[in-house]
Short mmCIF file of C-alpha atoms in Angstrom, two decimals:
data_model
loop_
_atom_site.label_atom_id
_atom_site.label_comp_id
_atom_site.label_asym_id
_atom_site.label_seq_id
_atom_site.Cartn_x
_atom_site.Cartn_y
_atom_site.Cartn_z
CA UNK A 1 86.80 88.45 77.22
CA UNK A 2 87.33 92.11 76.61
CA UNK A 3 90.72 93.44 76.35
CA UNK A 4 92.00 95.21 79.26
CA UNK A 5 92.05 99.40 78.82
CA UNK A 6 94.40 101.44 80.81
CA UNK A 7 95.18 105.45 80.96
CA UNK A 8 98.73 106.43 81.91
CA UNK A 9 98.79 109.87 83.26
CA UNK A 10 102.14 111.75 83.54
CA UNK A 11 102.95 113.42 87.09
CA UNK A 12 104.35 116.63 85.89
CA UNK A 13 102.25 118.73 83.97
CA UNK A 14 99.28 116.62 83.89
CA UNK A 15 98.48 115.34 87.92
CA UNK A 16 100.05 118.60 89.10
CA UNK A 17 100.11 121.40 86.98
CA UNK A 18 103.73 122.42 87.48
CA UNK A 19 106.78 120.92 85.63
CA UNK A 20 110.61 120.49 87.04
CA UNK A 21 111.60 123.21 84.37
CA UNK A 22 109.01 125.50 85.81
CA UNK A 23 110.16 125.50 89.23
CA UNK A 24 113.77 125.83 88.23
CA UNK A 25 113.02 129.00 86.22
CA UNK A 26 110.98 130.16 89.32
CA UNK A 27 114.18 129.66 91.49
CA UNK A 28 116.37 131.43 88.71
CA UNK A 29 114.41 134.53 88.97
CA UNK A 30 114.37 134.60 92.49
CA UNK A 31 118.29 134.30 92.89
CA UNK A 32 118.92 136.44 89.63
CA UNK A 33 120.69 133.30 87.90
CA UNK A 34 120.74 132.91 84.09
CA UNK A 35 117.62 131.30 82.60
CA UNK A 36 118.31 127.73 82.17
CA UNK A 37 121.15 127.35 84.75
CA UNK A 38 119.27 125.15 86.91
CA UNK A 39 117.90 123.15 84.23
CA UNK A 40 121.17 122.52 82.43
CA UNK A 41 122.42 121.27 85.81
CA UNK A 42 119.72 118.98 86.34
CA UNK A 43 119.38 117.58 82.72
CA UNK A 44 123.18 116.03 82.75
CA UNK A 45 122.53 112.88 81.79
CA UNK A 46 125.13 111.06 84.74
CA UNK A 47 124.17 114.12 87.11
CA UNK A 48 123.10 113.55 90.65
CA UNK A 49 119.43 114.42 90.01
CA UNK A 50 119.08 112.03 87.12
CA UNK A 51 120.86 109.45 89.34
CA UNK A 52 118.21 110.06 91.89
CA UNK A 53 115.36 109.82 89.70
CA UNK A 54 116.72 106.38 88.58
CA UNK A 55 117.03 105.24 92.32
CA UNK A 56 120.56 104.90 91.91
CA UNK A 57 120.89 107.44 95.14
CA UNK A 58 118.63 108.74 97.80
CA UNK A 59 118.03 112.09 98.40
CA UNK A 60 120.30 112.93 101.15
CA UNK A 61 123.04 110.96 98.99
CA UNK A 62 122.17 113.44 95.82
CA UNK A 63 122.24 116.87 97.73
CA UNK A 64 126.01 117.21 98.34
CA UNK A 65 126.70 115.95 94.95
CA UNK A 66 124.12 118.26 93.25
CA UNK A 67 125.50 121.01 95.13
CA UNK A 68 128.78 120.52 93.79
CA UNK A 69 127.42 120.42 90.16
CA UNK A 70 125.78 123.77 90.66
CA UNK A 71 128.82 125.18 92.09
CA UNK A 72 130.97 123.64 88.93
CA UNK A 73 128.19 125.31 86.46
CA UNK A 74 128.51 128.76 88.17
CA UNK A 75 132.39 128.63 87.72
CA UNK A 76 131.92 127.54 83.79
CA UNK A 77 129.34 130.52 83.20
CA UNK A 78 131.23 132.74 85.59
CA UNK A 79 128.10 133.19 87.61
CA UNK A 80 128.51 134.05 91.39
CA UNK A 81 125.62 132.06 93.36
CA UNK A 82 123.85 134.39 95.71
CA UNK A 83 125.17 133.84 99.46
CA UNK A 84 121.24 132.70 100.53
CA UNK A 85 121.42 129.95 97.76
CA UNK A 86 120.85 126.40 99.09
CA UNK A 87 119.78 123.37 97.37
CA UNK A 88 117.18 123.18 100.17
CA UNK A 89 115.22 125.48 98.89
CA UNK A 90 114.84 124.18 95.31
CA UNK A 91 113.82 120.82 97.16
CA UNK A 92 111.47 122.77 99.15
CA UNK A 93 109.76 124.34 96.09
CA UNK A 94 109.62 120.98 94.21
CA UNK A 95 108.04 119.51 97.22
CA UNK A 96 105.48 122.33 97.17
CA UNK A 97 104.74 121.87 93.54
CA UNK A 98 104.04 117.87 94.22
CA UNK A 99 101.22 118.61 96.70
CA UNK A 100 99.07 120.62 94.05
CA UNK A 101 97.29 117.69 92.48
CA UNK A 102 94.54 118.55 90.54
CA UNK A 103 91.48 117.43 91.46
CA UNK A 104 89.93 117.20 88.19
CA UNK A 105 92.25 114.67 87.68
CA UNK A 106 91.67 112.66 90.49
CA UNK A 107 87.89 112.54 89.53
CA UNK A 108 88.76 111.77 86.05
CA UNK A 109 90.74 108.64 87.24
CA UNK A 110 87.81 107.50 89.37
CA UNK A 111 85.48 107.77 86.58
CA UNK A 112 87.51 105.63 84.24
CA UNK A 113 88.01 103.04 87.21
CA UNK A 114 84.28 103.03 87.77
CA UNK A 115 84.07 101.71 83.98
CA UNK A 116 86.55 99.47 84.03
CA UNK A 117 89.64 101.48 82.88
CA UNK A 118 92.85 100.85 84.76
CA UNK A 119 94.52 104.02 85.55
CA UNK A 120 98.32 104.65 86.61
CA UNK A 121 100.56 107.71 87.52
CA UNK A 122 104.07 107.88 86.00
CA UNK A 123 106.31 109.87 88.04
CA UNK A 124 109.95 110.90 87.66
CA UNK A 125 110.67 111.10 91.59
CA UNK A 126 113.52 110.40 94.07
CA UNK A 127 113.60 108.37 97.07
CA UNK A 128 113.24 111.23 99.99
CA UNK A 129 115.08 110.00 103.07
CA UNK A 130 115.32 113.22 104.34
CA UNK A 131 113.55 114.45 107.70
CA UNK A 132 110.98 116.52 105.64
CA UNK A 133 107.91 115.69 107.09
CA UNK A 134 105.05 113.64 105.97
CA UNK A 135 104.25 115.23 102.69
CA UNK A 136 105.86 112.53 100.43
CA UNK A 137 104.03 109.88 102.28
CA UNK A 138 100.84 111.82 102.11
CA UNK A 139 101.03 112.49 98.26
CA UNK A 140 101.61 108.95 97.59
CA UNK A 141 98.87 107.90 99.80
CA UNK A 142 96.67 110.33 97.88
CA UNK A 143 97.76 108.71 94.55
CA UNK A 144 97.56 105.28 95.48
CA UNK A 145 93.85 105.56 96.86
CA UNK A 146 92.86 107.31 93.42
CA UNK A 147 94.76 105.21 90.68
CA UNK A 148 95.42 101.39 90.21
CA UNK A 149 98.94 101.91 90.20
CA UNK A 150 101.71 104.95 91.26
CA UNK A 151 105.08 104.06 89.32
CA UNK A 152 107.99 106.16 90.51
CA UNK A 153 111.10 106.40 88.43
CA UNK A 154 113.22 105.64 91.70
CA UNK A 155 111.38 102.43 92.07
CA UNK A 156 111.35 101.17 88.07
CA UNK A 157 115.15 102.38 87.18
CA UNK A 158 113.36 104.31 84.44
CA UNK A 159 112.46 107.80 83.94
CA UNK A 160 109.31 109.55 81.97
CA UNK A 161 109.46 109.92 78.82
CA UNK A 162 111.55 106.39 78.33
CA UNK A 163 109.67 103.46 76.83
CA UNK A 164 110.75 100.77 79.37
CA UNK A 165 108.79 103.15 81.89
CA UNK A 166 105.64 102.86 80.14
CA UNK A 167 106.10 98.97 79.32
CA UNK A 168 106.90 98.76 82.96
CA UNK A 169 103.53 100.25 83.82
CA UNK A 170 101.47 97.98 81.26
CA UNK A 171 103.18 95.18 82.67
CA UNK A 172 102.07 95.82 86.23
CA UNK A 173 98.69 96.44 85.15
CA UNK A 174 98.72 93.30 83.57
CA UNK A 175 98.46 94.39 80.10
CA UNK A 176 101.05 92.58 77.86
CA UNK A 177 103.68 95.31 76.65
CA UNK A 178 104.67 95.03 73.17
CA UNK A 179 107.87 96.46 71.92
CA UNK A 180 106.44 98.29 68.86
CA UNK A 181 105.29 101.44 67.97
CA UNK A 182 102.31 103.26 69.91
CA UNK A 183 100.07 103.28 66.94
CA UNK A 184 100.60 99.65 66.31
CA UNK A 185 100.15 98.40 69.96
CA UNK A 186 96.62 100.26 69.91
CA UNK A 187 98.08 103.25 72.15
CA UNK A 188 97.05 106.99 71.76
CA UNK A 189 99.18 109.71 73.06
CA UNK A 190 97.48 113.27 74.39
CA UNK A 191 99.89 116.11 74.45
CA UNK A 192 98.62 118.17 77.43
CA UNK A 193 98.83 121.95 77.04
CA UNK A 194 95.41 122.58 77.60
CA UNK A 195 94.16 120.25 80.27
CA UNK A 196 90.54 120.66 79.44
CA UNK A 197 91.04 119.68 76.06
CA UNK A 198 93.31 116.80 76.82
CA UNK A 199 90.63 115.46 79.03
CA UNK A 200 87.88 116.01 76.32
CA UNK A 201 90.21 114.02 73.90
CA UNK A 202 90.68 111.29 76.67
CA UNK A 203 86.70 111.14 76.93
CA UNK A 204 86.64 110.40 73.10
CA UNK A 205 89.20 107.78 73.45
CA UNK A 206 87.82 105.82 76.35
CA UNK A 207 84.13 106.54 75.90
CA UNK A 208 83.98 107.82 79.76
CA UNK A 209 82.65 111.20 80.26
CA UNK A 210 84.04 113.53 83.12
CA UNK A 211 82.42 116.79 84.27
CA UNK A 212 85.02 119.47 83.59
CA UNK A 213 83.36 122.21 85.21
CA UNK A 214 84.43 123.45 88.69
CA UNK A 215 81.18 122.70 90.27
CA UNK A 216 81.39 118.92 89.80
CA UNK A 217 81.10 116.79 92.88
CA UNK A 218 84.02 115.54 95.36
CA UNK A 219 85.87 112.28 95.24
CA UNK A 220 83.42 109.75 96.38
CA UNK A 221 84.29 106.30 98.16
CA UNK A 222 82.94 103.23 97.26
CA UNK A 223 82.09 100.48 99.60
CA UNK A 224 84.76 98.12 98.60
CA UNK A 225 87.17 100.75 98.80
CA UNK A 226 87.09 101.60 102.56
CA UNK A 227 88.26 99.57 105.46
CA UNK A 228 84.97 98.03 107.10
CA UNK A 229 85.18 97.07 110.75
CA UNK A 230 82.99 95.38 113.51
CA UNK A 231 82.92 95.82 117.05
CA UNK A 232 80.90 93.38 119.44
CA UNK A 233 79.90 95.75 122.43
CA UNK A 234 78.20 93.28 124.45
CA UNK A 235 76.42 89.89 123.61
CA UNK A 236 74.17 90.24 120.80
CA UNK A 237 74.86 94.04 119.85
CA UNK A 238 77.49 94.77 117.16
CA UNK A 239 78.41 98.04 115.49
CA UNK A 240 79.65 98.16 111.80
CA UNK A 241 81.73 100.85 110.87
CA UNK A 242 84.17 102.46 107.97
CA UNK A 243 87.40 103.78 108.47
CA UNK A 244 89.70 106.14 106.40
CA UNK A 245 92.98 108.18 107.18
CA UNK A 246 95.07 108.94 110.19
CA UNK A 247 95.05 111.97 112.70
CA UNK A 248 92.94 113.29 115.30
CA UNK A 249 89.54 111.00 115.13
CA UNK A 250 86.18 112.15 113.80
CA UNK A 251 83.01 110.15 113.97
CA UNK A 252 80.70 110.79 111.52
CA UNK A 253 76.64 110.12 112.75
CA UNK A 254 74.27 109.68 109.99
CA UNK A 255 70.42 110.16 110.23
CA UNK A 256 67.16 108.93 109.27
CA UNK A 257 66.96 106.93 106.61
CA UNK A 258 70.43 106.78 106.04
CA UNK A 259 73.52 104.99 106.07
CA UNK A 260 77.70 105.52 106.70
CA UNK A 261 77.29 105.57 102.66
CA UNK A 262 75.55 108.98 103.41
CA UNK A 263 78.97 110.43 104.05
CA UNK A 264 80.70 108.90 100.97
CA UNK A 265 81.67 112.38 99.78
CA UNK A 266 83.18 113.39 103.41
CA UNK A 267 85.19 110.59 104.31
CA UNK A 268 87.82 110.73 101.74
CA UNK A 269 88.16 114.75 101.93
CA UNK A 270 88.46 114.49 105.78
CA UNK A 271 91.12 111.69 105.39
CA UNK A 272 93.03 113.93 103.08
CA UNK A 273 92.72 116.72 105.37
CA UNK A 274 94.70 114.86 107.77
CA UNK A 275 92.05 112.99 109.96
CA UNK A 276 91.17 109.71 111.16
CA UNK A 277 87.65 109.26 109.74
CA UNK A 278 85.14 106.91 111.36
CA UNK A 279 81.68 106.55 109.70
CA UNK A 280 79.21 104.52 111.61
CA UNK A 281 75.81 102.49 110.70
CA UNK A 282 73.76 104.00 113.51
CA UNK A 283 72.06 101.44 115.90
CA UNK A 284 69.50 99.37 113.83
CA UNK A 285 70.99 100.28 110.51
CA UNK A 286 72.35 98.30 107.96
CA UNK A 287 75.00 95.73 109.64
CA UNK A 288 74.59 97.47 113.17
CA UNK A 289 72.44 95.61 115.44
CA UNK A 290 69.25 96.84 117.21
CA UNK A 291 67.93 96.00 120.58
CA UNK A 292 66.63 92.17 120.40
CA UNK A 293 63.23 91.99 119.64
CA UNK A 294 62.77 95.35 118.16
CA UNK A 295 62.09 97.01 121.54
CA UNK A 296 63.24 100.39 122.03
CA UNK A 297 64.66 100.32 125.18
CA UNK A 298 68.44 100.78 125.25
CA UNK A 299 68.03 103.53 122.60
CA UNK A 300 68.73 106.38 124.97
CA UNK A 301 71.77 108.70 123.64
CA UNK A 302 74.47 106.69 126.06
CA UNK A 303 73.73 103.37 124.09
CA UNK A 304 72.77 105.39 120.64
CA UNK A 305 76.52 106.04 120.22
CA UNK A 306 77.92 103.44 122.31
CA UNK A 307 80.82 104.85 124.20
CA UNK A 308 82.29 101.40 124.86
CA UNK A 309 82.75 101.44 120.91
CA UNK A 310 85.23 104.63 121.38
CA UNK A 311 87.20 102.48 124.14
CA UNK A 312 87.34 99.72 122.13
CA UNK A 313 88.92 101.54 119.16
CA UNK A 314 91.28 103.24 122.10
CA UNK A 315 89.77 106.71 121.33
CA UNK A 316 89.69 108.50 124.31
CA UNK A 317 88.40 111.67 123.00
CA UNK A 318 86.47 112.32 119.62
CA UNK A 319 85.10 115.14 117.40
CA UNK A 320 81.42 113.87 116.58
CA UNK A 321 79.77 115.37 113.20
CA UNK A 322 76.29 114.66 112.95
CA UNK A 323 73.23 115.10 110.51
CA UNK A 324 69.61 114.71 110.95
CA UNK A 325 68.91 112.39 114.05
CA UNK A 326 72.83 112.16 114.12
CA UNK A 327 72.97 115.97 114.80
CA UNK A 328 70.61 115.44 117.86
CA UNK A 329 72.65 112.83 119.21
CA UNK A 330 75.99 114.57 118.78
CA UNK A 331 74.45 117.78 120.86
CA UNK A 332 73.45 115.19 123.40
CA UNK A 333 76.63 113.49 123.61
CA UNK A 334 78.20 116.93 123.95
CA UNK A 335 75.99 118.02 126.82
CA UNK A 336 76.00 114.54 128.76
CA UNK A 337 79.51 113.32 127.99
CA UNK A 338 81.77 116.51 128.00
CA UNK A 339 85.14 114.69 128.91
CA UNK A 340 84.80 112.48 125.80
CA UNK A 341 84.11 115.16 123.35
CA UNK A 342 86.74 117.19 121.73
CA UNK A 343 84.52 118.96 119.41
CA UNK A 344 81.08 118.97 117.76
CA UNK A 345 79.50 119.78 114.79
CA UNK A 346 75.90 119.36 113.22
CA UNK A 347 74.46 119.44 110.06
CA UNK A 348 70.71 120.79 109.60
CA UNK A 349 70.00 119.84 113.58
CA UNK A 350 70.26 122.59 116.13
CA UNK A 351 70.31 122.15 119.68
CA UNK A 352 66.87 122.90 121.06
CA UNK A 353 66.94 124.26 124.61
CA UNK A 354 66.15 121.92 127.41
CA UNK A 355 62.40 121.91 128.77
CA UNK A 356 61.93 119.36 131.82
CA UNK A 357 58.16 119.90 131.07
CA UNK A 358 57.84 118.47 127.71
CA UNK A 359 60.27 116.50 125.34
CA UNK A 360 61.23 118.61 122.55
CA UNK A 361 60.09 116.06 120.15
CA UNK A 362 56.29 116.75 121.76
CA UNK A 363 56.99 120.52 120.34
CA UNK A 364 58.18 119.13 117.12
CA UNK A 365 55.13 117.03 116.54
CA UNK A 366 53.02 120.50 116.85
CA UNK A 367 54.42 122.00 113.85
CA UNK A 368 53.12 120.75 110.21
CA UNK A 369 56.74 120.16 109.17
CA UNK A 370 57.05 117.53 111.50
CA UNK A 371 53.92 115.43 111.60
CA UNK A 372 55.15 112.55 110.18
CA UNK A 373 56.46 111.42 113.46
CA UNK A 374 53.08 110.66 114.82
CA UNK A 375 52.68 108.24 111.54
CA UNK A 376 56.03 106.74 112.72
CA UNK A 377 54.83 105.51 115.98
CA UNK A 378 52.86 102.78 115.39
CA UNK A 379 54.84 99.62 114.85
CA UNK A 380 54.54 98.08 111.42
CA UNK A 381 52.80 100.84 109.49
CA UNK A 382 55.37 102.87 108.19
CA UNK A 383 57.51 99.67 107.98
CA UNK A 384 54.95 98.17 105.49
CA UNK A 385 54.92 101.30 103.24
CA UNK A 386 58.46 102.18 103.06
CA UNK A 387 59.81 98.61 102.47
CA UNK A 388 57.26 97.84 99.87
CA UNK A 389 59.02 99.30 97.23
CA UNK A 390 62.55 100.39 98.11
CA UNK A 391 63.93 101.82 94.85
CA UNK A 392 60.74 104.24 95.21
CA UNK A 393 61.38 105.07 98.83
CA UNK A 394 64.85 106.31 98.55
CA UNK A 395 64.46 108.02 95.17
CA UNK A 396 61.72 109.93 96.86
CA UNK A 397 63.95 110.51 100.31
CA UNK A 398 66.90 111.88 98.47
CA UNK A 399 65.43 113.83 95.59
CA UNK A 400 66.03 117.49 95.35
CA UNK A 401 63.66 119.73 97.52
CA UNK A 402 62.22 121.39 94.42
CA UNK A 403 60.97 118.36 92.85
CA UNK A 404 58.81 117.61 96.12
CA UNK A 405 55.13 118.46 96.99
CA UNK A 406 55.30 119.43 100.71
CA UNK A 407 51.59 120.12 101.49
CA UNK A 408 50.60 118.82 104.61
CA UNK A 409 47.64 116.66 105.33
CA UNK A 410 46.32 115.48 108.56
CA UNK A 411 45.63 112.05 107.06
CA UNK A 412 48.60 110.12 107.97
CA UNK A 413 47.64 106.99 106.28
CA UNK A 414 50.43 107.13 103.62
CA UNK A 415 53.51 109.01 104.09
CA UNK A 416 55.04 108.66 101.15
CA UNK A 417 52.07 109.44 98.93
CA UNK A 418 50.84 112.37 100.89
CA UNK A 419 53.62 113.74 102.63
CA UNK A 420 56.16 113.54 99.99
CA UNK A 421 54.29 113.31 96.89
CA UNK A 422 56.49 113.56 93.97
CA UNK A 423 56.06 115.21 90.81
CA UNK A 424 56.77 113.55 87.62
CA UNK A 425 60.16 115.58 86.94
CA UNK A 426 61.82 114.78 90.40
CA UNK A 427 65.66 114.61 90.49
CA UNK A 428 67.00 112.09 92.71
CA UNK A 429 70.40 112.44 94.21
CA UNK A 430 71.22 108.99 94.00
CA UNK A 431 73.50 107.34 90.96
CA UNK A 432 72.16 103.94 90.24
CA UNK A 433 75.16 102.47 92.08
CA UNK A 434 74.08 104.59 95.19
CA UNK A 435 70.72 103.52 94.91
CA UNK A 436 71.47 99.70 94.79
CA UNK A 437 73.52 100.25 98.05
CA UNK A 438 70.70 101.88 100.06
CA UNK A 439 68.26 99.36 98.72
CA UNK A 440 70.85 96.33 99.85
CA UNK A 441 71.20 97.82 103.34
CA UNK A 442 67.66 98.25 103.81
CA UNK A 443 66.81 95.12 102.38
CA UNK A 444 68.53 93.25 104.64
CA UNK A 445 67.73 95.22 107.86
CA UNK A 446 64.54 96.98 107.17
CA UNK A 447 62.92 100.10 108.60
CA UNK A 448 62.18 98.81 112.05
CA UNK A 449 65.41 99.73 113.79
CA UNK A 450 65.42 103.16 112.31
CA UNK A 451 61.84 103.72 112.89
CA UNK A 452 62.66 102.87 116.88
CA UNK A 453 64.66 106.10 117.11
CA UNK A 454 61.33 108.18 117.01
CA UNK A 455 59.56 105.69 119.09
CA UNK A 456 62.02 106.49 121.84
CA UNK A 457 61.38 109.86 122.24
CA UNK A 458 59.72 109.62 125.78
CA UNK A 459 62.11 107.34 127.04
CA UNK A 460 65.26 109.48 126.05
CA UNK A 461 63.48 112.67 127.45
CA UNK A 462 62.92 110.84 130.86
CA UNK A 463 66.88 109.96 130.64
CA UNK A 464 68.03 113.18 129.86
CA UNK A 465 65.83 114.63 132.75
CA UNK A 466 67.84 112.36 135.21
CA UNK A 467 71.17 114.11 134.14
CA UNK A 468 72.90 117.25 135.09
CA UNK A 469 72.95 119.78 132.18
CA UNK A 470 75.07 122.45 131.36
CA UNK A 471 76.41 124.36 128.58
CA UNK A 472 78.04 123.02 125.70
CA UNK A 473 81.53 124.33 126.17
CA UNK A 474 83.49 122.64 123.67
CA UNK A 475 84.14 123.92 120.28
CA UNK A 476 81.18 123.59 117.90
CA UNK A 477 80.02 124.02 114.54
CA UNK A 478 76.21 124.65 113.34
CA UNK A 479 75.55 124.40 109.63
CA UNK A 480 72.17 125.42 108.38
CA UNK A 481 70.85 124.79 104.94
CA UNK A 482 68.47 127.54 103.29
CA UNK A 483 66.31 125.06 101.64
CA UNK A 484 65.65 122.57 104.20
CA UNK A 485 61.98 122.43 104.64
CA UNK A 486 62.07 120.70 108.18
CA UNK A 487 64.96 121.79 110.01
CA UNK A 488 64.92 125.58 109.28
CA UNK A 489 67.70 127.93 109.85
CA UNK A 490 65.57 130.00 112.10
CA UNK A 491 65.35 126.98 114.55
CA UNK A 492 69.01 127.45 115.38
CA UNK A 493 68.62 131.29 116.64
CA UNK A 494 69.83 131.92 119.99
CA UNK A 495 72.18 128.84 120.30
CA UNK A 496 75.09 130.83 121.12
CA UNK A 497 73.52 131.09 124.88
CA UNK A 498 73.58 127.39 124.94
CA UNK A 499 76.83 127.01 123.21
CA UNK A 500 79.43 129.62 123.88
CA UNK A 501 82.07 128.43 121.51
CA UNK A 502 79.80 128.24 118.43
CA UNK A 503 80.59 128.65 114.73
CA UNK A 504 78.31 128.91 111.85
CA UNK A 505 78.02 127.76 108.32
CA UNK A 506 75.43 128.15 105.86
CA UNK A 507 74.51 126.85 102.37
CA UNK A 508 71.77 128.85 100.77
CA UNK A 509 71.00 126.40 98.14
CA UNK A 510 71.13 123.05 99.92
CA UNK A 511 67.82 121.19 101.00
CA UNK A 512 68.00 118.72 103.94
CA UNK A 513 70.45 115.97 102.68
CA UNK A 514 73.25 118.66 103.08
CA UNK A 515 76.34 116.35 102.63
CA UNK A 516 75.01 114.69 99.52
CA UNK A 517 73.12 117.89 98.22
CA UNK A 518 76.09 120.02 98.55
CA UNK A 519 78.99 118.04 99.34
CA UNK A 520 82.00 120.48 98.08
CA UNK A 521 80.62 123.21 100.28
CA UNK A 522 79.71 121.10 103.31
CA UNK A 523 83.54 119.63 102.88
CA UNK A 524 84.89 123.23 102.73
CA UNK A 525 83.09 124.24 105.76
CA UNK A 526 84.01 120.99 107.91
CA UNK A 527 87.58 120.72 106.93
CA UNK A 528 88.14 124.90 107.70
CA UNK A 529 86.59 124.14 111.16
CA UNK A 530 88.34 121.03 112.00
CA UNK A 531 91.58 122.49 111.02
CA UNK A 532 90.71 125.61 113.18
CA UNK A 533 89.68 123.85 115.95
CA UNK A 534 92.46 121.17 116.28
CA UNK A 535 95.15 123.49 115.09
CA UNK A 536 98.52 122.29 113.49
CA UNK A 537 99.63 118.47 113.97
CA UNK A 538 101.46 117.60 116.94
CA UNK A 539 105.01 117.37 116.63
CA UNK A 540 106.65 113.96 116.16
CA UNK A 541 108.48 112.75 119.11
#
């Protein structure tokens, strides 16, 4: 059996760029105190701060003692502390610094863990029992979800850089610690003066390469690192979802031919931003059941995103975010069930004006870019082609737009070969792990359920014609992609007439698979809009 490998990250100066000494120096300059004044108080071996970091006292117990130590040091140095000086300001600066977690370090940990290397954070922290809000909890949650171990000095009784702290971390990771020198124990130490240089050295030691450019992709969530849930809505009808985070609920609805996994870049980011994220396998996809017998009945909007699912989760209102078919669905839900919708956002898919004389799908079929919908109508034909070679199917679907020949043919006998003919140099957006997951989901459930969404267009239209309609009054977001060859940005022109409270986002270099193609840009747009829409967190009772 291969020996376990581990990388131990120091919290101060590595996971976050600040060091306590830098925070102290900032406050010394602010209050016109002698340089080194606060550091000299904080570094006293039996002082209040060191005791707190060892877990011998809590934060509330430490504050008055530390304040007295500062007063004594001021008397010794003949310094008059400013009238506005207080220990609370110091603690606030330290708390702010702890939240500045470097994204590249999180990505490095994710890459190491993916390749079987254990990771840990070693932090000189105190036990925060103050009424300071949830920042310490959010920090620990973020670190705990990205590292195998978060070892705080106040929990271990030791501080960095004491050897006992490192030995404790190795023991908890299941790596026998050795009371010998680092080199004899097979350990390497990397001094972090320049983070990029240090990470390159780390890559050399571990053999795991990490992209260091600022455009590297956001952290993704693996299927075994999220909470999976199943809700039986009625006999024979089950919905599968994944969930992460806490706060206002945000429900993510994917399109064709996707999965909850299509939101893998958004789930951790939205959760870290303070939202309760639920990503569905839509009806007929993955582990969510389709109507019995493969029929298209009960695929109307009311059951495509079943309201009873929300009620079963005790969610009275939700913010909906959809892409592709999911985008069409969330607009429909906002129009016909406004009392259950807090806000609505769509990637790529606009809200088309209602037309009682003809379904929107009939208009779309008249456009060359939508001719595949005709091919999808006959049961069994598209299924056979799409399921014949699932690896090829998903590599073709989820490839960059520049690598596809979009020449339209009136011959619909072969969707993949004619409609999406792939050039030799196409670039798939999927890693090998991503591809395996999609193939595994569709190998089990097939394409019949997903294709039935297209085959139910007429029934959807009839259902909607039976319902009263009005404008979408809830806060809304429309994100368009400059290189989407099917859902063109121009199709969203005039949406403000139907959606008065519409905000817009635009990503020039994105193709149709926006949340996978440009995940960082997508996350920035969504999080900014969600925070503006929901406002600051509600006060705690």
